Amino acid sequence: MQPLSHTHTNRFPPHFFGLALVLLVSLASPTNSCMEQEKASLLQLLAGLSRDGGLKTSWRSDTDCCTWEGITCSPNRTVTGVLLPSRGLEGSISPCLGNLTGLLRLNLSRNSLSGGLPLELVSSRSLTVLDVSFNRLTGGLHEIPPSTPTRPLRVLNISSNLFTGKFPSTIWEVTKSLVALNASTNSFTGQIPTTPCVSAPSFAVLELSFNQFSGNIPREISNCTMLKLLIAGYNNLSGILPDELFNITSLEHLSLPNNWLEGAIDGISKLKNLVTLDLWGNELSGNIPKSIGDLKRLEELYLGHNNMSEQLPAALSKSHNN
Ligand SMILES: *[C@@H]1O[C@H](CO)[C@@H](O)[C@H](O)[C@H]1NC(C)=O
Ligand SMILES: *[C@@H]1O[C@H](CO)[C@@H](O)[C@H](O)[C@H]1NC(C)=O
Ligand SMILES: *[C@@H]1O[C@H](CO)[C@@H](O)[C@H](O)[C@H]1NC(C)=O
Ligand SMILES: *[C@@H]1O[C@H](CO)[C@@H](O)[C@H](O)[C@H]1NC(C)=O
Ligand SMILES: *[C@@H]1O[C@H](CO)[C@@H](O)[C@H](O)[C@H]1NC(C)=O
Ligand SMILES: *[C@@H]1O[C@H](CO)[C@@H](O)[C@H](O)[C@H]1NC(C)=O
Ligand SMILES: *[C@@H]1O[C@H](CO)[C@@H](O)[C@H](O)[C@H]1NC(C)=O
Ligand SMILES: *[C@@H]1O[C@H](CO)[C@@H](O)[C@H](O)[C@H]1NC(C)=O
Ligand SMILES: *[C@@H]1O[C@H](CO)[C@@H](O)[C@H](O)[C@H]1NC(C)=O
């Protein structure tokens, strides 16, 4: 056996089989480069940028776009991610990105992009994560035709931009998988959106602080049975905190400072999972309920600058009040 094996090794060097395997695998896959159409869509994004942060040197049309900086692909070379946060990009976001039919994640956070957010992206058939936070995007969000089939979007972060106008309710009717909406630090007006909760059963994060939302906290908020974060401070919200709010026992962070909210907070102790309660700077009245001491997970409590009784329940000795 020994001589035979020797001959064998001599005729085929040890790395031969590895090489043959690589060749076989690359022959078996239909293509070893991304599709031309997908490359064209990405180059449209590049063409719309007035400052590309050096992307041009990597995004060359004669190379496989799956090897470009900030691009991820699936094993079959479909573009699945465009991840370009903090690249110093300026210019607009091309709607052609909506032509990438396998795109799952788009992260353009912390650039200086301007113009609008293309409807093609919010209503994409494939996108699950869309983060355009910390840019200079303007205008409103568009309504989506009501007959649009369900879209897979799970996370939408449009915070820290210059968006204006009301929230289009139709967006939320088609995003039934939505888990998190972060729209903080914009100039949105109108009532706070609660439609996600009716259509999206897993909705958990609603962050709307630093806008101009007005009106009451809608009773429909009770439909948000999985809500963990409700953050809507520094708006123009008014009226009483509805009883329905105190039924959302999943809530861990309730933060509504600097609004015009009034009434009592007697139901608060029903929110057994609260970690943060920030109602600072409203017009709330009545006593701080003794039962607030039953909130065993509470770590931060801000009730100052309201019209509530100064008396802090003894049970709260461990928490702060400022
Ligand atoms: C994207 O799709 C639109 C309409 O389907 C088409 O007009 C446009 O040429 C496409 N753009 C690219 C870069 O593929
Ligand atoms: C590539 O793979 C993805 C799943 O990873 C699939 O959805 C898509 O249809 C495939 N595309 C092609 C062109 O085979
Ligand atoms: C987008 O990228 C930034 C910077 O890496 C990161 O902090 C952020 O979490 C990302 N967004 C999402 C939704 O993953
Ligand atoms: C945007 O918000 C989403 C959801 O809350 C979060 O996952 C992501 O990290 C945020 N992005 C940045 C840059 O903070
Ligand atoms: C929402 O986005 C802001 C950035 O604008 C970030 O600071 C904040 O942590 C995000 N909130 C959540 C709940 O992810
Ligand atoms: C949403 O909440 C409202 C008010 O609490 C309630 O009347 C309605 O039935 C709820 N809708 C769904 C779909 O649960
Ligand atoms: C705030 O809300 C009140 C009514 O609740 C309204 O009269 C006022 O115009 C609003 N202010 C802003 C800046 O939206
Ligand atoms: C809160 O939940 C309880 C028990 O599920 C229910 O009986 C009550 O009607 C709810 N209250 C409101 C205001 O939705
Ligand atoms: C604040 O509370 C006091 C005593 O309960 C009451 O007389 C007063 O009208 C309240 N002020 C406001 C603005 O609600």
mmCIF file of N, CA and C and ligand atoms in Angstrom, residues 85-86 105 107 109-110 129-131 155 157, ligand 3:
data_model
loop_
_atom_site.group_PDB
_atom_site.id
_atom_site.type_symbol
_atom_site.label_atom_id
_atom_site.label_comp_id
_atom_site.label_asym_id
_atom_site.label_seq_id
_atom_site.Cartn_x
_atom_site.Cartn_y
_atom_site.Cartn_z
ATOM 1 N N PRO A 85 -23.024 53.532 7.451
ATOM 2 C CA PRO A 85 -23.148 54.582 8.458
ATOM 3 C C PRO A 85 -21.842 55.359 8.599
ATOM 4 N N SER A 86 -21.957 56.623 8.969
ATOM 5 C CA SER A 86 -20.795 57.477 9.277
ATOM 6 C C SER A 86 -19.748 57.472 8.173
ATOM 7 N N ARG A 105 -31.122 44.860 4.785
ATOM 8 C CA ARG A 105 -30.713 45.917 5.715
ATOM 9 C C ARG A 105 -30.132 47.108 4.974
ATOM 10 N N ASN A 107 -28.513 50.731 6.089
ATOM 11 C CA ASN A 107 -28.114 51.601 7.194
ATOM 12 C C ASN A 107 -27.276 52.758 6.651
ATOM 13 N N SER A 109 -27.126 55.663 8.495
ATOM 14 C CA SER A 109 -27.130 56.539 9.664
ATOM 15 C C SER A 109 -25.882 57.414 9.739
ATOM 16 N N ARG A 110 -26.037 58.580 10.345
ATOM 17 C CA ARG A 110 -24.911 59.497 10.612
ATOM 18 C C ARG A 110 -24.144 59.910 9.362
ATOM 19 N N VAL A 129 -34.736 46.115 7.925
ATOM 20 C CA VAL A 129 -34.152 47.147 8.783
ATOM 21 C C VAL A 129 -33.797 48.359 7.934
ATOM 22 N N LEU A 130 -34.351 49.493 8.283
ATOM 23 C CA LEU A 130 -34.087 50.742 7.568
ATOM 24 C C LEU A 130 -33.697 51.802 8.583
ATOM 25 N N ASP A 131 -32.437 52.219 8.542
ATOM 26 C CA ASP A 131 -31.941 53.216 9.492
ATOM 27 C C ASP A 131 -31.325 54.375 8.718
ATOM 28 N N VAL A 155 -37.682 47.229 11.637
ATOM 29 C CA VAL A 155 -37.097 48.361 12.359
ATOM 30 C C VAL A 155 -37.023 49.566 11.430
ATOM 31 N N ASN A 157 -35.823 53.483 11.641
ATOM 32 C CA ASN A 157 -35.246 54.585 12.407
ATOM 33 C C ASN A 157 -35.042 55.778 11.488
HETATM 34 C C1 LIG B 3 -26.711 51.435 11.971
HETATM 35 O O1 LIG B 3 -25.327 51.612 12.165
HETATM 36 C C2 LIG B 3 -24.995 52.315 13.362
HETATM 37 C C3 LIG B 3 -23.493 52.533 13.376
HETATM 38 O O2 LIG B 3 -22.832 51.340 13.214
HETATM 39 C C4 LIG B 3 -25.457 51.505 14.551
HETATM 40 O O3 LIG B 3 -25.189 52.191 15.737
HETATM 41 C C5 LIG B 3 -26.969 51.277 14.425
HETATM 42 O O4 LIG B 3 -27.392 50.451 15.471
HETATM 43 C C6 LIG B 3 -27.300 50.621 13.108
HETATM 44 N N1 LIG B 3 -28.752 50.555 12.973
HETATM 45 C C7 LIG B 3 -29.456 49.434 13.083
HETATM 46 C C8 LIG B 3 -30.924 49.565 12.979
HETATM 47 O O5 LIG B 3 -28.934 48.344 13.256
#
